[in-house]
Backbone as JSON, one array per atom type, in Angstrom:
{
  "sequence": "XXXXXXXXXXXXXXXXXXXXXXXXXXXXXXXXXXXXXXXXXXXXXXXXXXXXXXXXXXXXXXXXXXXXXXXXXXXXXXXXXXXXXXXXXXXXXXXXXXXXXXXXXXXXXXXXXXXXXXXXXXXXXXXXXXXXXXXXXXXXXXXXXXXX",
  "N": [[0.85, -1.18, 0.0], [0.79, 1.87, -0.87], [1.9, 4.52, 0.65], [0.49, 7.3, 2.46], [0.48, 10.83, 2.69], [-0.26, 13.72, 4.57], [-1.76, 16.38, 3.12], [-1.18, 19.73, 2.7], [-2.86, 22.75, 4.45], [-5.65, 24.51, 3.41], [-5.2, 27.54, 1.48], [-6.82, 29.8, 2.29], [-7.6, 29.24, 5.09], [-5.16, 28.89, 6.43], [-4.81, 31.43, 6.14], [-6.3, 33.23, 7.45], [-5.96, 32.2, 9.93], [-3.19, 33.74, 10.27], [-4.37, 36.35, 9.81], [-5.57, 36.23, 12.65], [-3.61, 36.78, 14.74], [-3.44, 39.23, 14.59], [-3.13, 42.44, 12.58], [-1.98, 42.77, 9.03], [-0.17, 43.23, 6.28], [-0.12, 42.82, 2.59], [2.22, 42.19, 1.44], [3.88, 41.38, 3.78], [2.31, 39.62, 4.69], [2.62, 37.25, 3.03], [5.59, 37.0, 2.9], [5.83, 36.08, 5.67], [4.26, 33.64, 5.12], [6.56, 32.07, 3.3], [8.51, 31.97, 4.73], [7.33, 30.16, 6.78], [6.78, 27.9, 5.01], [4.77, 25.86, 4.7], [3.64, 22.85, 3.95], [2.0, 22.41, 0.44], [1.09, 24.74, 0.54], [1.94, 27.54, -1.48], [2.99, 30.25, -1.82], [2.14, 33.7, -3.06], [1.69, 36.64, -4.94], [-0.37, 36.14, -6.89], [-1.65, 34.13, -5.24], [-1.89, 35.07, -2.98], [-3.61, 37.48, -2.36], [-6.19, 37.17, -4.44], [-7.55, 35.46, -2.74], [-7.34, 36.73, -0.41], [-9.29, 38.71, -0.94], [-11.74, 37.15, -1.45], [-11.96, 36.59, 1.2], [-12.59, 38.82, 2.28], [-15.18, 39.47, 0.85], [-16.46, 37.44, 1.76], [-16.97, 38.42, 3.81], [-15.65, 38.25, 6.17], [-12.78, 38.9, 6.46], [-11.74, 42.45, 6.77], [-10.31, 45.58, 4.87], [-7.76, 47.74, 5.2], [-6.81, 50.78, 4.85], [-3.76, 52.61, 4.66], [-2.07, 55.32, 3.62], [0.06, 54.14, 1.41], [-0.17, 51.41, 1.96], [-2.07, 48.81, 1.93], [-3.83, 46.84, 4.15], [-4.98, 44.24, 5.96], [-7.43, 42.39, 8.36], [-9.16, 40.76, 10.73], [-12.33, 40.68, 10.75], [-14.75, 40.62, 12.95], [-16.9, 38.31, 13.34], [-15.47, 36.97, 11.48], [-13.34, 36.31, 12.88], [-14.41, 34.57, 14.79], [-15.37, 32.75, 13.17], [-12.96, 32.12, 12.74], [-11.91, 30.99, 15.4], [-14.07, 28.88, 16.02], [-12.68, 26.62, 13.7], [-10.64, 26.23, 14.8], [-11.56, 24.98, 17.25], [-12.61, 23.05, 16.15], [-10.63, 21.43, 14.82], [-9.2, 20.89, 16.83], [-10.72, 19.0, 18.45], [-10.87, 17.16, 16.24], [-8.1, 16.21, 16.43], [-7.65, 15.14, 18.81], [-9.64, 13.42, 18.67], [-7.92, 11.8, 16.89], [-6.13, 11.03, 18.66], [-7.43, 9.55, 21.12], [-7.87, 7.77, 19.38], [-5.91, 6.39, 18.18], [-3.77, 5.63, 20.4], [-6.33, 3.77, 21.59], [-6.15, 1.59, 19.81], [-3.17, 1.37, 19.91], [-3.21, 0.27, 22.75], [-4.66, -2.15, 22.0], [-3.31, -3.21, 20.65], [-1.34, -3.61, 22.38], [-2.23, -5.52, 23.89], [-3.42, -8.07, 22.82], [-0.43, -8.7, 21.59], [-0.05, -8.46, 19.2], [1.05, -7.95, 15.84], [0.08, -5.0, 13.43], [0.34, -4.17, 10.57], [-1.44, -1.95, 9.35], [-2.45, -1.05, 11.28], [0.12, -0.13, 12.45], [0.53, 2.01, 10.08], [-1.43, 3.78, 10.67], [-0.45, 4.44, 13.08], [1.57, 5.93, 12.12], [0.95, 7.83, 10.58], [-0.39, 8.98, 12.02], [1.04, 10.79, 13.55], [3.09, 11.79, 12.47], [1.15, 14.04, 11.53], [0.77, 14.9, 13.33], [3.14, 15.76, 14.25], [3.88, 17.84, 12.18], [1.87, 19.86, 12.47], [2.89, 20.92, 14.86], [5.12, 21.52, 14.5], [4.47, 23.69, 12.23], [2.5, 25.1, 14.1], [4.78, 26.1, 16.34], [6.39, 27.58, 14.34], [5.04, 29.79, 13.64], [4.74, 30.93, 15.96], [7.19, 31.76, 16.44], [7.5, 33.69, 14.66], [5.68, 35.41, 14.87], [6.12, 38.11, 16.89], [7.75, 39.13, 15.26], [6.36, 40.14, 13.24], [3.88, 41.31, 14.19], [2.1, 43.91, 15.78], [2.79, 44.79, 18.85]],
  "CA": [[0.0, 0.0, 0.0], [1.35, 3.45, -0.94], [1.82, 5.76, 1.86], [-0.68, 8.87, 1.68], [0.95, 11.47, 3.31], [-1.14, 14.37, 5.04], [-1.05, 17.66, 2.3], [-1.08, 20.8, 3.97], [-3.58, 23.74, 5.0], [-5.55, 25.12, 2.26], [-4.9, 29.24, 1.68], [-7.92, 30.05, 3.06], [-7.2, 29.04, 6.72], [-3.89, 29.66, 6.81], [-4.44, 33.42, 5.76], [-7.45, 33.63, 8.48], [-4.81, 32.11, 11.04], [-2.32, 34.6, 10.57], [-4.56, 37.87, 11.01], [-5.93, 35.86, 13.86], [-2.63, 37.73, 15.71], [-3.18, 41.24, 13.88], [-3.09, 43.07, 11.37], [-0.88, 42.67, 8.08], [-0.47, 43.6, 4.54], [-0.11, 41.8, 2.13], [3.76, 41.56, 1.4], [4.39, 40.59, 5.43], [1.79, 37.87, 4.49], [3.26, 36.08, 1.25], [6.71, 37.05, 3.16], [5.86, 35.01, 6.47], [4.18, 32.62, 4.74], [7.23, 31.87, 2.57], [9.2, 31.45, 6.17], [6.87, 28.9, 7.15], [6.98, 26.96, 4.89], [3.55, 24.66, 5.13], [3.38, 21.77, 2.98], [0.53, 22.7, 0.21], [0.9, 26.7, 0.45], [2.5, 28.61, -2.68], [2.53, 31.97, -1.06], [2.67, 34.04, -4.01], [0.65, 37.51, -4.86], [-1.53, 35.44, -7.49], [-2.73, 33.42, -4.61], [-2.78, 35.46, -1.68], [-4.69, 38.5, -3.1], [-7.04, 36.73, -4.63], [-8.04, 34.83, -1.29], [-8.14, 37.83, 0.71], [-10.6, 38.96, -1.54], [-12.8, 36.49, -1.03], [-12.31, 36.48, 2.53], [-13.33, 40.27, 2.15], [-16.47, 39.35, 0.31], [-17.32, 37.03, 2.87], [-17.32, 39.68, 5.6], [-14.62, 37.24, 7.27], [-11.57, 39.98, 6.8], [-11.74, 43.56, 6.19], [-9.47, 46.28, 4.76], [-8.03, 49.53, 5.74], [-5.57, 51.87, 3.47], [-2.65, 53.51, 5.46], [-0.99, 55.51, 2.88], [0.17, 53.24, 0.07], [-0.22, 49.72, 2.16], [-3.22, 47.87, 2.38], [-3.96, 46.76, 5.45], [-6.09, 43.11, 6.2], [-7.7, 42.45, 10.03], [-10.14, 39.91, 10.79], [-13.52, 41.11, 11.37], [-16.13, 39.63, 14.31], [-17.5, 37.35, 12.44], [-13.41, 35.87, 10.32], [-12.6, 35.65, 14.7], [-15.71, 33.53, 15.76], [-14.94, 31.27, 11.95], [-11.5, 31.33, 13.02], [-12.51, 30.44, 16.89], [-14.99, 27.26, 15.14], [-12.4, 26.39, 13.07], [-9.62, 25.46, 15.83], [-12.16, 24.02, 18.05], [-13.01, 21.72, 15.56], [-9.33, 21.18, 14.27], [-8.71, 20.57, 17.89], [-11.65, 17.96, 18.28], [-10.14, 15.93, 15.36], [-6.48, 15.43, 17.32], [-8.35, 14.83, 20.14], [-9.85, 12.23, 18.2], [-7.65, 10.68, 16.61], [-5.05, 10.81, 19.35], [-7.81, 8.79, 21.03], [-8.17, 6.11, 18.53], [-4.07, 5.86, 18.56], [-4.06, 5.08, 22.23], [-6.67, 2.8, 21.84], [-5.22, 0.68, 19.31], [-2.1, 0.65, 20.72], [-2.99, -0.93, 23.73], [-5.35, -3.43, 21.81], [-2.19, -4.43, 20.23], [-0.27, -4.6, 23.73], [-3.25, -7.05, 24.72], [-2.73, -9.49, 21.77], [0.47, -8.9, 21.0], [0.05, -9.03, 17.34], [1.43, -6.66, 14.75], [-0.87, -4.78, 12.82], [0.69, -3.88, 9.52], [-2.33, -1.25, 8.75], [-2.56, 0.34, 12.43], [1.39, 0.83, 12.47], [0.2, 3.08, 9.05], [-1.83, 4.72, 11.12], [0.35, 5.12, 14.27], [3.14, 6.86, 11.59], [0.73, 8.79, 9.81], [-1.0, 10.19, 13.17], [2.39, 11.03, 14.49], [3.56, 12.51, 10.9], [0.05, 14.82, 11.87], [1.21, 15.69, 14.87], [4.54, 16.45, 14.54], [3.65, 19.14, 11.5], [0.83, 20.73, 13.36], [3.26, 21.22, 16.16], [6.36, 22.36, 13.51], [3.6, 25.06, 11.97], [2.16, 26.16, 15.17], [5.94, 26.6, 16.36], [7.2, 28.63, 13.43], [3.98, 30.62, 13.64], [4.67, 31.77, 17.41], [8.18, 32.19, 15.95], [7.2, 35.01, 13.59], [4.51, 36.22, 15.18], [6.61, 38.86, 17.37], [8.62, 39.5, 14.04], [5.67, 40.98, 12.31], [2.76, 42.01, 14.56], [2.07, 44.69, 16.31], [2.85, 44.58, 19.98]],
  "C": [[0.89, 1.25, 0.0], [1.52, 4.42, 0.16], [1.36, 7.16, 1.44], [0.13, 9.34, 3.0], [-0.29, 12.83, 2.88], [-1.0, 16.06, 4.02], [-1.46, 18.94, 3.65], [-2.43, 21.38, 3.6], [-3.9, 24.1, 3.95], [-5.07, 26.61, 2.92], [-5.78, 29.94, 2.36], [-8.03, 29.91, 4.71], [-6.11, 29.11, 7.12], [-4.01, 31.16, 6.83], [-5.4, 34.13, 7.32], [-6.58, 33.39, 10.11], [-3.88, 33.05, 11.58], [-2.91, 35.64, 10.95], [-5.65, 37.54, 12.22], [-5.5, 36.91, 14.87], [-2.56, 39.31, 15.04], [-3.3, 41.25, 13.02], [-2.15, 43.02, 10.28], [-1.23, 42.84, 6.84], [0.03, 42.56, 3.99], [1.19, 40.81, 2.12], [4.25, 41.04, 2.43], [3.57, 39.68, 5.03], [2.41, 36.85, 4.19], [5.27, 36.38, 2.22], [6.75, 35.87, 4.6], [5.24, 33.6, 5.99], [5.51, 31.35, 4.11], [8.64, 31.35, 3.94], [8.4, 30.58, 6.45], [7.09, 27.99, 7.05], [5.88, 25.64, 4.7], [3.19, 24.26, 3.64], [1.98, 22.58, 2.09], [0.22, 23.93, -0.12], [2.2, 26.8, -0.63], [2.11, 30.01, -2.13], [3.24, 33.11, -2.51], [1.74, 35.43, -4.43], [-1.02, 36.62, -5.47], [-2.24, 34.21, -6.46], [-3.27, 33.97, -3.25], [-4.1, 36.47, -1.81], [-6.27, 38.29, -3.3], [-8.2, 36.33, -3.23], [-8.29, 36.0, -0.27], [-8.87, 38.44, 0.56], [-11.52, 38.47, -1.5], [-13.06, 36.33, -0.02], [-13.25, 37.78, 2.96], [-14.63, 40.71, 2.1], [-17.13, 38.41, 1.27], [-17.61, 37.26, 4.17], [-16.27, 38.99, 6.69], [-13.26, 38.54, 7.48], [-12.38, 41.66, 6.47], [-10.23, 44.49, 6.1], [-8.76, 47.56, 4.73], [-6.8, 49.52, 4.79], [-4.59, 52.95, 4.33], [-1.64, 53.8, 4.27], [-1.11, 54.73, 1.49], [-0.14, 51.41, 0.57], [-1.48, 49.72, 2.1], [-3.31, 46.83, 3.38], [-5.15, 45.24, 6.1], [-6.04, 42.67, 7.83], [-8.71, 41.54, 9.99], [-11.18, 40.76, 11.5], [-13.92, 40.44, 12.81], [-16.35, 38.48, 13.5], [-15.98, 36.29, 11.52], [-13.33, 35.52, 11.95], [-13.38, 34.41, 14.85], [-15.32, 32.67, 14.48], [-13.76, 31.0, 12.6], [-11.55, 30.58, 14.58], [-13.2, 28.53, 16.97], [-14.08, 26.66, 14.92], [-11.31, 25.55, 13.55], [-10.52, 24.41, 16.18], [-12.41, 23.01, 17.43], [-11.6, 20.62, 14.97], [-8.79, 20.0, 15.72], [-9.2, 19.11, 18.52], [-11.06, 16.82, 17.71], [-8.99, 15.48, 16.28], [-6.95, 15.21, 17.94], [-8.99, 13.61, 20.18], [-9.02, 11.44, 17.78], [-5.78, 10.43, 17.47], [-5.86, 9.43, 20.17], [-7.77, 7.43, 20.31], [-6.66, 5.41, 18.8], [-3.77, 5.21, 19.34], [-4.86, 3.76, 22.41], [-6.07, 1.51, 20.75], [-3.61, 0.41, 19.73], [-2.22, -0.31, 22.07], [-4.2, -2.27, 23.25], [-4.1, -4.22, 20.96], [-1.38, -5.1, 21.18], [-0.93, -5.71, 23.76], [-2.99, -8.16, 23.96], [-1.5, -9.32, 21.16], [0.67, -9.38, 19.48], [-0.01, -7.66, 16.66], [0.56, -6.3, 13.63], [-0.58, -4.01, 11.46], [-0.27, -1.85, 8.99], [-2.39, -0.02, 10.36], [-1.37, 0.8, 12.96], [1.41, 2.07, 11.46], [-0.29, 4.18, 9.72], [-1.31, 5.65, 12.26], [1.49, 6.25, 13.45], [2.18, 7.94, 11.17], [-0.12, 9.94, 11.18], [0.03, 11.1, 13.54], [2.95, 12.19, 13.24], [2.54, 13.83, 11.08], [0.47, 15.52, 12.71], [2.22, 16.45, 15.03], [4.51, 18.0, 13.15], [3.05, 20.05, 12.02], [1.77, 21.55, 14.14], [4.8, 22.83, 15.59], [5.44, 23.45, 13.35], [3.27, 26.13, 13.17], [3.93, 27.06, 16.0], [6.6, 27.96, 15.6], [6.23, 29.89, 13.47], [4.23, 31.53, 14.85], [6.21, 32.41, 17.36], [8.4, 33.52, 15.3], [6.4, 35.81, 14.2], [4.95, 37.69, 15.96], [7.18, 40.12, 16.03], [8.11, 40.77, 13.52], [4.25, 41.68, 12.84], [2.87, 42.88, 15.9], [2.06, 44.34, 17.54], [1.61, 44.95, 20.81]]
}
């Protein structure tokens, strides 16, 4: 069996993530993004732009004009999606750290190797350990570029 490995974050929740912590234009966007790093993301104008436009239109961000920057902030409404959006993120690991746990000790009990739930023990763990890399590099930057 092929090993499916976990792709990354679409653009859309990554971008809502970042002005979680503040305010930012665009070029600090596509510039921390590009430090990140997250499997899946092309941080590039032709994709962030776009996307914050639609976040725009869905009343989730809004945008202010200082000068020559442009300026993106999460509304009420982008907080409480972005608020959902963990909790539910959070739910899942929560789940399937659960399941992990329990299959591991149904393997202690019979001692029998499970070809298909070692797949799953690597690929939970492979989950885990990105999540943890992202959220890391994220609290990494986050000083870098937002407002105190």
């Amino acid at each position: 069996m092929a090993k499916r490995r976990p792709t990354g974050f679409g653009m859309k929740y990554v971008l809502l993530l970042l002005l979680s912590f503040g305010r930012l234009h665009g070029y600090s966007i596509i510039t921390i993004l590009r430090e990140l790093g997250i499997p899946g993301i092309t941080p590039s104008p032709g994709s962030v732009y776009p996307t914050l436009k639609k976040l725009e239109e869905e009343g989730l961000v809004s945008v202010e004009k200082v000068g020559r920057r442009v300026y993106y902030k999460l509304t009420e409404k982008g907080k409480g999606y972005v608020k959902a959006e963990i909790e539910l993120m959070m739910g899942v690991l929560d789940l399937l750290r659960e399941l992990h746990e329990r299959a591991l000790r149904k393997l202690s009990a019979s001692r029998e190797v499970d070809e298909g739930l070692e797949e799953v023990e690597t690929i939970v763990n492979e989950l885990i350990s990105r999540l943890d890399s992202i959220l890391k590099k994220i609290k990494d930057t986050k000083n870098k570029y937002f407002e105190k």
